[in-house]
């Protein structure tokens, strides 16, 4: 049994509550818009709810990592990035987020962050940001 009494193994709370994936996607888009608009606390609250209802959503964990990083909470950001990486290790957005969390974590391995950035530098969606970070780090 999961933590919630009576739930089936391997099912998310969202599935048990009948929340379709497209609703979760819409909530993630709203949270991302809040994050981009600078309403980081609101984005964090939305994303925390999202990862509670669907703990398998790597994108939500990555966005939550970004929110924590922007709130000056590097260890929380790192934790969320590591969860996202476990869920989607090949996802370029997740890898970029992990690299950024490594750079923000005191005492973290900068070489590991640079390796992550180099790995996604040619990606269409996140490559520009990765290359900019690599350029800034080389100066």
CSV table of N, CA and C in Angstrom, one decimal:
chain,number,residue,atom,x,y,z
A,1,UNK,N,0.8,-1.2,0.0
A,1,UNK,CA,0.0,0.0,0.0
A,1,UNK,C,0.9,1.3,0.0
A,2,UNK,N,0.4,2.3,-0.7
A,2,UNK,CA,1.0,3.6,-0.6
A,2,UNK,C,0.8,4.3,0.7
A,3,UNK,N,1.3,5.5,0.9
A,3,UNK,CA,1.1,6.2,2.1
A,3,UNK,C,-0.4,6.5,2.3
A,4,UNK,N,-1.2,6.7,1.3
A,4,UNK,CA,-2.6,7.0,1.4
A,4,UNK,C,-3.3,5.6,1.6
A,5,UNK,N,-4.0,5.5,2.7
A,5,UNK,CA,-4.7,4.2,2.9
A,5,UNK,C,-5.6,3.8,1.8
A,6,UNK,N,-5.5,2.6,1.3
A,6,UNK,CA,-6.4,2.1,0.3
A,6,UNK,C,-6.0,2.3,-1.1
A,7,UNK,N,-4.9,3.0,-1.4
A,7,UNK,CA,-4.5,3.3,-2.8
A,7,UNK,C,-3.8,2.1,-3.3
A,8,UNK,N,-3.8,2.0,-4.6
A,8,UNK,CA,-3.1,1.0,-5.4
A,8,UNK,C,-1.7,1.3,-5.6
A,9,UNK,N,-0.8,0.3,-5.6
A,9,UNK,CA,0.6,0.6,-5.8
A,9,UNK,C,0.8,1.2,-7.2
A,10,UNK,N,1.7,2.2,-7.3
A,10,UNK,CA,2.1,2.7,-8.6
A,10,UNK,C,1.2,3.7,-9.2
A,11,UNK,N,0.1,4.1,-8.6
A,11,UNK,CA,-0.8,5.0,-9.1
A,11,UNK,C,-0.6,6.4,-8.4
A,12,UNK,N,-0.7,7.4,-9.2
A,12,UNK,CA,-0.6,8.8,-8.6
A,12,UNK,C,-1.9,9.2,-8.0
A,13,UNK,N,-1.8,10.2,-7.1
A,13,UNK,CA,-3.0,10.8,-6.6
A,13,UNK,C,-3.9,11.4,-7.6
A,14,UNK,N,-3.3,12.0,-8.7
A,14,UNK,CA,-4.0,12.6,-9.8
A,14,UNK,C,-4.9,11.5,-10.4
A,15,UNK,N,-4.3,10.3,-10.7
A,15,UNK,CA,-5.0,9.2,-11.3
A,15,UNK,C,-6.1,8.7,-10.4
A,16,UNK,N,-5.8,8.6,-9.1
A,16,UNK,CA,-6.9,8.2,-8.2
A,16,UNK,C,-8.0,9.2,-8.1
A,17,UNK,N,-7.7,10.4,-8.2
A,17,UNK,CA,-8.8,11.5,-8.1
A,17,UNK,C,-9.4,11.7,-9.5
A,18,UNK,N,-8.9,11.0,-10.5
A,18,UNK,CA,-9.5,11.2,-11.9
A,18,UNK,C,-9.2,12.5,-12.6
A,19,UNK,N,-8.0,13.0,-12.2
A,19,UNK,CA,-7.5,14.2,-12.9
A,19,UNK,C,-6.8,13.8,-14.2
A,20,UNK,N,-7.3,14.2,-15.3
A,20,UNK,CA,-6.7,13.8,-16.6
A,20,UNK,C,-5.3,14.5,-16.8
A,21,UNK,N,-4.4,13.9,-17.5
A,21,UNK,CA,-3.1,14.5,-17.8
A,21,UNK,C,-3.2,15.9,-18.4
A,22,UNK,N,-4.2,16.2,-19.2
A,22,UNK,CA,-4.2,17.5,-19.8
A,22,UNK,C,-4.5,18.6,-18.8
A,23,UNK,N,-5.2,18.3,-17.7
A,23,UNK,CA,-5.4,19.2,-16.7
A,23,UNK,C,-4.1,19.5,-15.9
A,24,UNK,N,-3.3,18.4,-15.7
A,24,UNK,CA,-2.0,18.6,-15.1
A,24,UNK,C,-1.1,19.5,-15.9
A,25,UNK,N,-1.2,19.2,-17.2
A,25,UNK,CA,-0.3,20.0,-18.2
A,25,UNK,C,-0.8,21.5,-18.1
A,26,UNK,N,-2.1,21.8,-18.1
A,26,UNK,CA,-2.6,23.1,-18.0
A,26,UNK,C,-2.1,23.8,-16.7
A,27,UNK,N,-2.1,23.1,-15.6
A,27,UNK,CA,-1.7,23.6,-14.3
A,27,UNK,C,-0.2,23.9,-14.4
A,28,UNK,N,0.6,23.1,-15.0
A,28,UNK,CA,2.0,23.3,-15.2
A,28,UNK,C,2.3,24.5,-16.0
A,29,UNK,N,1.5,24.7,-17.1
A,29,UNK,CA,1.7,25.9,-17.9
A,29,UNK,C,1.3,27.2,-17.1
A,30,UNK,N,0.3,27.1,-16.3
A,30,UNK,CA,0.0,28.3,-15.5
A,30,UNK,C,1.1,28.6,-14.5
A,31,UNK,N,1.7,27.5,-13.9
A,31,UNK,CA,2.8,27.7,-12.9
A,31,UNK,C,4.0,28.3,-13.6
A,32,UNK,N,4.3,27.8,-14.8
A,32,UNK,CA,5.4,28.4,-15.6
A,32,UNK,C,5.2,29.8,-16.0
A,33,UNK,N,4.0,30.2,-16.3
A,33,UNK,CA,3.7,31.6,-16.6
A,33,UNK,C,3.8,32.5,-15.4
A,34,UNK,N,3.4,32.0,-14.2
A,34,UNK,CA,3.6,32.7,-13.0
A,34,UNK,C,5.1,32.9,-12.7
A,35,UNK,N,5.9,31.8,-12.9
A,35,UNK,CA,7.3,31.9,-12.7
A,35,UNK,C,7.9,32.9,-13.6
A,36,UNK,N,7.6,32.9,-14.9
A,36,UNK,CA,8.1,33.9,-15.8
A,36,UNK,C,7.7,35.3,-15.5
A,37,UNK,N,6.5,35.5,-14.9
A,37,UNK,CA,6.0,36.8,-14.6
A,37,UNK,C,6.6,37.3,-13.3
A,38,UNK,N,7.4,36.5,-12.6
A,38,UNK,CA,8.1,36.9,-11.4
A,38,UNK,C,7.3,36.7,-10.1
A,39,UNK,N,6.1,36.0,-10.3
A,39,UNK,CA,5.3,35.6,-9.1
A,39,UNK,C,5.8,34.2,-8.7
A,40,UNK,N,7.0,34.2,-8.1
A,40,UNK,CA,7.7,33.0,-7.8
A,40,UNK,C,7.0,32.2,-6.6
A,41,UNK,N,6.5,32.9,-5.6
A,41,UNK,CA,5.8,32.2,-4.5
A,41,UNK,C,4.6,31.5,-5.0
A,42,UNK,N,3.8,32.2,-5.9
A,42,UNK,CA,2.6,31.6,-6.4
A,42,UNK,C,3.0,30.4,-7.3
A,43,UNK,N,4.0,30.5,-8.1
A,43,UNK,CA,4.4,29.4,-8.9
A,43,UNK,C,4.8,28.2,-8.0
A,44,UNK,N,5.6,28.5,-7.0
A,44,UNK,CA,6.0,27.5,-6.0
A,44,UNK,C,4.8,26.7,-5.4
A,45,UNK,N,3.8,27.5,-5.0
A,45,UNK,CA,2.7,26.9,-4.4
A,45,UNK,C,1.9,26.0,-5.3
A,46,UNK,N,1.8,26.4,-6.6
A,46,UNK,CA,1.1,25.7,-7.6
A,46,UNK,C,1.9,24.4,-7.9
A,47,UNK,N,3.2,24.5,-8.0
A,47,UNK,CA,4.0,23.4,-8.4
A,47,UNK,C,4.1,22.4,-7.3
A,48,UNK,N,4.1,22.8,-6.0
A,48,UNK,CA,4.1,21.9,-4.9
A,48,UNK,C,2.8,21.0,-4.9
A,49,UNK,N,1.7,21.7,-5.2
A,49,UNK,CA,0.5,20.9,-5.3
A,49,UNK,C,0.5,19.9,-6.5
A,50,UNK,N,1.1,20.4,-7.6
A,50,UNK,CA,1.2,19.5,-8.7
A,50,UNK,C,2.1,18.3,-8.5
A,51,UNK,N,3.2,18.4,-7.8
A,51,UNK,CA,4.0,17.3,-7.6
A,51,UNK,C,3.5,16.4,-6.5
A,52,UNK,N,2.6,16.9,-5.7
A,52,UNK,CA,1.9,16.0,-4.7
A,52,UNK,C,0.9,15.2,-5.4
A,53,UNK,N,0.2,15.7,-6.4
A,53,UNK,CA,-0.9,15.0,-7.1
A,53,UNK,C,-0.3,14.1,-8.1
A,54,UNK,N,0.9,14.4,-8.7
A,54,UNK,CA,1.5,13.6,-9.7
A,54,UNK,C,3.1,13.6,-9.4
A,55,UNK,N,3.5,12.8,-8.5
A,55,UNK,CA,4.9,12.7,-8.2
A,55,UNK,C,5.8,12.2,-9.3
A,56,UNK,N,5.2,11.8,-10.4
A,56,UNK,CA,6.0,11.3,-11.5
A,56,UNK,C,6.2,12.3,-12.6
A,57,UNK,N,5.8,13.5,-12.4
A,57,UNK,CA,5.9,14.6,-13.4
A,57,UNK,C,7.2,15.3,-13.3
A,58,UNK,N,8.2,14.8,-14.2
A,58,UNK,CA,9.5,15.4,-14.1
A,58,UNK,C,9.6,16.9,-14.5
A,59,UNK,N,8.7,17.3,-15.4
A,59,UNK,CA,8.7,18.7,-15.7
A,59,UNK,C,8.3,19.6,-14.6
A,60,UNK,N,7.3,19.1,-13.8
A,60,UNK,CA,6.8,19.9,-12.7
A,60,UNK,C,7.9,20.0,-11.6
A,61,UNK,N,8.6,18.9,-11.4
A,61,UNK,CA,9.7,18.9,-10.4
A,61,UNK,C,10.8,19.8,-10.9
A,62,UNK,N,11.1,19.9,-12.2
A,62,UNK,CA,12.1,20.8,-12.7
A,62,UNK,C,11.7,22.2,-12.5
A,63,UNK,N,10.5,22.5,-12.8
A,63,UNK,CA,10.0,23.9,-12.6
A,63,UNK,C,10.0,24.3,-11.1
A,64,UNK,N,9.7,23.3,-10.3
A,64,UNK,CA,9.7,23.6,-8.8
A,64,UNK,C,11.2,23.9,-8.4
A,65,UNK,N,12.1,23.2,-9.0
A,65,UNK,CA,13.5,23.4,-8.7
A,65,UNK,C,13.9,24.9,-9.1
A,66,UNK,N,13.4,25.3,-10.3
A,66,UNK,CA,13.7,26.7,-10.7
A,66,UNK,C,13.0,27.7,-9.7
A,67,UNK,N,11.8,27.4,-9.2
A,67,UNK,CA,11.2,28.3,-8.3
A,67,UNK,C,12.0,28.4,-7.0
A,68,UNK,N,12.4,27.3,-6.5
A,68,UNK,CA,13.2,27.3,-5.2
A,68,UNK,C,14.5,28.0,-5.4
A,69,UNK,N,15.1,27.8,-6.6
A,69,UNK,CA,16.4,28.5,-6.9
A,69,UNK,C,16.2,30.0,-6.9
A,70,UNK,N,15.1,30.5,-7.5
A,70,UNK,CA,14.8,31.9,-7.6
A,70,UNK,C,14.4,32.5,-6.2
A,71,UNK,N,14.0,31.6,-5.3
A,71,UNK,CA,13.6,32.0,-3.9
A,71,UNK,C,14.9,32.0,-3.0
A,72,UNK,N,16.0,31.6,-3.6
A,72,UNK,CA,17.2,31.5,-2.8
A,72,UNK,C,17.3,30.3,-1.9
A,73,UNK,N,16.7,29.2,-2.3
A,73,UNK,CA,16.7,28.0,-1.6
A,73,UNK,C,17.4,26.9,-2.4
A,74,UNK,N,18.8,27.0,-2.4
A,74,UNK,CA,19.5,26.1,-3.3
A,74,UNK,C,19.4,24.6,-3.0
A,75,UNK,N,19.3,24.2,-1.7
A,75,UNK,CA,19.2,22.8,-1.4
A,75,UNK,C,17.8,22.2,-1.8
A,76,UNK,N,16.7,23.0,-1.6
A,76,UNK,CA,15.4,22.6,-2.1
A,76,UNK,C,15.4,22.5,-3.6
A,77,UNK,N,16.1,23.4,-4.3
A,77,UNK,CA,16.2,23.4,-5.7
A,77,UNK,C,17.0,22.2,-6.2
A,78,UNK,N,18.0,21.9,-5.5
A,78,UNK,CA,18.8,20.7,-5.9
A,78,UNK,C,18.0,19.4,-5.7
A,79,UNK,N,17.3,19.3,-4.6
A,79,UNK,CA,16.5,18.1,-4.3
A,79,UNK,C,15.5,17.9,-5.5
A,80,UNK,N,14.8,19.0,-5.8
A,80,UNK,CA,13.7,18.9,-6.9
A,80,UNK,C,14.4,18.5,-8.2
A,81,UNK,N,15.5,19.1,-8.5
A,81,UNK,CA,16.2,18.8,-9.8
A,81,UNK,C,16.7,17.3,-9.8
A,82,UNK,N,17.1,16.8,-8.7
A,82,UNK,CA,17.6,15.4,-8.7
A,82,UNK,C,16.4,14.5,-8.8
A,83,UNK,N,15.2,14.8,-8.3
A,83,UNK,CA,14.0,14.0,-8.5
A,83,UNK,C,13.6,14.0,-9.9
A,84,UNK,N,13.6,15.2,-10.5
A,84,UNK,CA,13.3,15.3,-12.0
A,84,UNK,C,14.3,14.5,-12.8
A,85,UNK,N,15.5,14.5,-12.5
A,85,UNK,CA,16.6,13.7,-13.2
A,85,UNK,C,16.3,12.2,-13.1
A,86,UNK,N,15.9,11.8,-11.9
A,86,UNK,CA,15.6,10.3,-11.7
A,86,UNK,C,14.4,9.9,-12.6
A,87,UNK,N,13.5,10.8,-12.8
A,87,UNK,CA,12.3,10.5,-13.5
A,87,UNK,C,12.5,10.6,-15.0
A,88,UNK,N,13.3,11.5,-15.5
A,88,UNK,CA,13.6,11.8,-16.9
A,88,UNK,C,15.0,12.1,-17.2
A,89,UNK,N,15.9,11.2,-17.0
A,89,UNK,CA,17.4,11.5,-17.1
A,89,UNK,C,17.8,12.0,-18.5
A,90,UNK,N,17.1,11.7,-19.6
A,90,UNK,CA,17.5,12.2,-20.9
A,90,UNK,C,16.9,13.5,-21.3
A,91,UNK,N,15.9,14.0,-20.6
A,91,UNK,CA,15.2,15.2,-20.9
A,91,UNK,C,16.1,16.4,-20.8
A,92,UNK,N,16.3,17.2,-21.9
A,92,UNK,CA,17.2,18.3,-22.0
A,92,UNK,C,16.8,19.4,-21.0
A,93,UNK,N,15.5,19.7,-20.8
A,93,UNK,CA,15.1,20.7,-19.9
A,93,UNK,C,15.4,20.3,-18.5
A,94,UNK,N,15.2,19.1,-18.1
A,94,UNK,CA,15.5,18.5,-16.8
A,94,UNK,C,17.0,18.6,-16.6
A,95,UNK,N,17.8,18.3,-17.6
A,95,UNK,CA,19.3,18.3,-17.4
A,95,UNK,C,19.8,19.7,-17.3
A,96,UNK,N,19.2,20.7,-18.0
A,96,UNK,CA,19.6,22.1,-17.8
A,96,UNK,C,19.2,22.5,-16.4
A,97,UNK,N,18.1,22.2,-16.0
A,97,UNK,CA,17.6,22.6,-14.6
A,97,UNK,C,18.6,22.0,-13.6
A,98,UNK,N,19.0,20.8,-13.8
A,98,UNK,CA,19.9,20.1,-12.8
A,98,UNK,C,21.2,20.9,-12.8
A,99,UNK,N,21.7,21.2,-14.0
A,99,UNK,CA,23.0,22.0,-14.1
A,99,UNK,C,22.9,23.3,-13.4
A,100,UNK,N,21.8,24.0,-13.6
A,100,UNK,CA,21.6,25.3,-12.9
A,100,UNK,C,21.5,25.1,-11.4
A,101,UNK,N,20.9,24.0,-10.9
A,101,UNK,CA,20.8,23.8,-9.5
A,101,UNK,C,22.2,23.5,-8.9
A,102,UNK,N,22.9,22.7,-9.7
A,102,UNK,CA,24.3,22.4,-9.2
A,102,UNK,C,25.1,23.7,-9.1
A,103,UNK,N,25.0,24.6,-10.0
A,103,UNK,CA,25.7,25.9,-10.0
A,103,UNK,C,25.3,26.7,-8.8
A,104,UNK,N,24.0,26.6,-8.4
A,104,UNK,CA,23.5,27.4,-7.3
A,104,UNK,C,23.8,26.8,-5.9
A,105,UNK,N,24.2,25.5,-5.9
A,105,UNK,CA,24.4,24.8,-4.6
A,105,UNK,C,25.8,25.0,-4.1
A,106,UNK,N,25.9,25.6,-2.9
A,106,UNK,CA,27.3,25.8,-2.4
A,106,UNK,C,28.0,24.5,-2.2
A,107,UNK,N,29.2,24.5,-2.7
A,107,UNK,CA,30.1,23.3,-2.6
A,107,UNK,C,29.8,22.2,-3.7
A,108,UNK,N,28.9,22.5,-4.6
A,108,UNK,CA,28.6,21.5,-5.6
A,108,UNK,C,29.7,21.4,-6.6
A,109,UNK,N,29.7,20.3,-7.4
A,109,UNK,CA,30.8,20.1,-8.4
A,109,UNK,C,30.5,20.9,-9.6
A,110,UNK,N,31.2,21.9,-9.9
A,110,UNK,CA,31.1,22.8,-11.0
A,110,UNK,C,31.3,22.1,-12.3
A,111,UNK,N,32.3,21.1,-12.3
A,111,UNK,CA,32.6,20.4,-13.5
A,111,UNK,C,31.4,19.5,-13.9
A,112,UNK,N,30.7,19.0,-12.9
A,112,UNK,CA,29.5,18.1,-13.3
A,112,UNK,C,28.4,19.0,-13.9
A,113,UNK,N,28.3,20.2,-13.4
A,113,UNK,CA,27.3,21.2,-14.0
A,113,UNK,C,27.7,21.5,-15.4
A,114,UNK,N,29.0,21.7,-15.6
A,114,UNK,CA,29.5,22.1,-17.0
A,114,UNK,C,29.3,20.9,-17.9
A,115,UNK,N,29.5,19.7,-17.4
A,115,UNK,CA,29.2,18.5,-18.3
A,115,UNK,C,27.8,18.4,-18.7
A,116,UNK,N,26.9,18.7,-17.8
A,116,UNK,CA,25.4,18.7,-18.1
A,116,UNK,C,25.1,19.7,-19.1
A,117,UNK,N,25.7,20.9,-19.0
A,117,UNK,CA,25.5,22.0,-19.9
A,117,UNK,C,26.0,21.6,-21.3
A,118,UNK,N,27.2,21.1,-21.4
A,118,UNK,CA,27.7,20.6,-22.7
A,118,UNK,C,26.8,19.6,-23.3
A,119,UNK,N,26.2,18.7,-22.5
A,119,UNK,CA,25.4,17.6,-23.0
A,119,UNK,C,24.1,18.1,-23.7
A,120,UNK,N,23.7,19.3,-23.3
A,120,UNK,CA,22.4,19.8,-23.8
A,120,UNK,C,22.6,21.1,-24.7
A,121,UNK,N,23.9,21.4,-24.9
A,121,UNK,CA,24.2,22.7,-25.7
A,121,UNK,C,23.7,22.7,-27.1
A,122,UNK,N,23.5,21.5,-27.7
A,122,UNK,CA,23.0,21.5,-29.1
A,122,UNK,C,21.5,21.3,-29.1
A,123,UNK,N,20.8,21.2,-28.0
A,123,UNK,CA,19.4,21.0,-28.0
A,123,UNK,C,18.7,22.2,-28.5
A,124,UNK,N,17.6,22.0,-29.3
A,124,UNK,CA,16.9,23.1,-29.9
A,124,UNK,C,16.2,24.0,-28.9
A,125,UNK,N,15.7,23.4,-27.9
A,125,UNK,CA,14.9,24.2,-26.9
A,125,UNK,C,15.7,24.9,-25.8
A,126,UNK,N,16.7,24.2,-25.3
A,126,UNK,CA,17.5,24.7,-24.2
A,126,UNK,C,18.9,25.0,-24.5
A,127,UNK,N,19.4,24.7,-25.7
A,127,UNK,CA,20.8,24.8,-26.1
A,127,UNK,C,21.3,26.2,-25.9
A,128,UNK,N,20.5,27.2,-26.3
A,128,UNK,CA,21.0,28.6,-26.2
A,128,UNK,C,21.3,29.0,-24.8
A,129,UNK,N,20.4,28.6,-23.9
A,129,UNK,CA,20.7,28.9,-22.5
A,129,UNK,C,21.9,28.2,-22.0
A,130,UNK,N,22.0,26.9,-22.3
A,130,UNK,CA,23.2,26.1,-21.9
A,130,UNK,C,24.5,26.8,-22.4
A,131,UNK,N,24.5,27.2,-23.7
A,131,UNK,CA,25.7,27.8,-24.3
A,131,UNK,C,26.0,29.1,-23.6
A,132,UNK,N,25.0,29.9,-23.3
A,132,UNK,CA,25.2,31.2,-22.6
A,132,UNK,C,25.8,30.9,-21.2
A,133,UNK,N,25.3,29.9,-20.5
A,133,UNK,CA,25.9,29.6,-19.2
A,133,UNK,C,27.3,29.2,-19.3
A,134,UNK,N,27.6,28.3,-20.3
A,134,UNK,CA,29.0,27.8,-20.5
A,134,UNK,C,29.9,29.0,-20.8
A,135,UNK,N,29.4,29.9,-21.6
A,135,UNK,CA,30.2,31.1,-21.9
A,135,UNK,C,30.5,31.9,-20.7
A,136,UNK,N,29.5,32.1,-19.9
A,136,UNK,CA,29.7,32.9,-18.7
A,136,UNK,C,30.6,32.2,-17.7
A,137,UNK,N,30.6,30.9,-17.6
A,137,UNK,CA,31.4,30.2,-16.7
A,137,UNK,C,32.9,30.2,-17.2
A,138,UNK,N,33.1,30.3,-18.5
A,138,UNK,CA,34.5,30.3,-19.0
A,138,UNK,C,35.2,31.6,-18.8
A,139,UNK,N,34.5,32.6,-18.5
A,139,UNK,CA,35.1,34.0,-18.3
A,139,UNK,C,35.7,34.2,-16.9
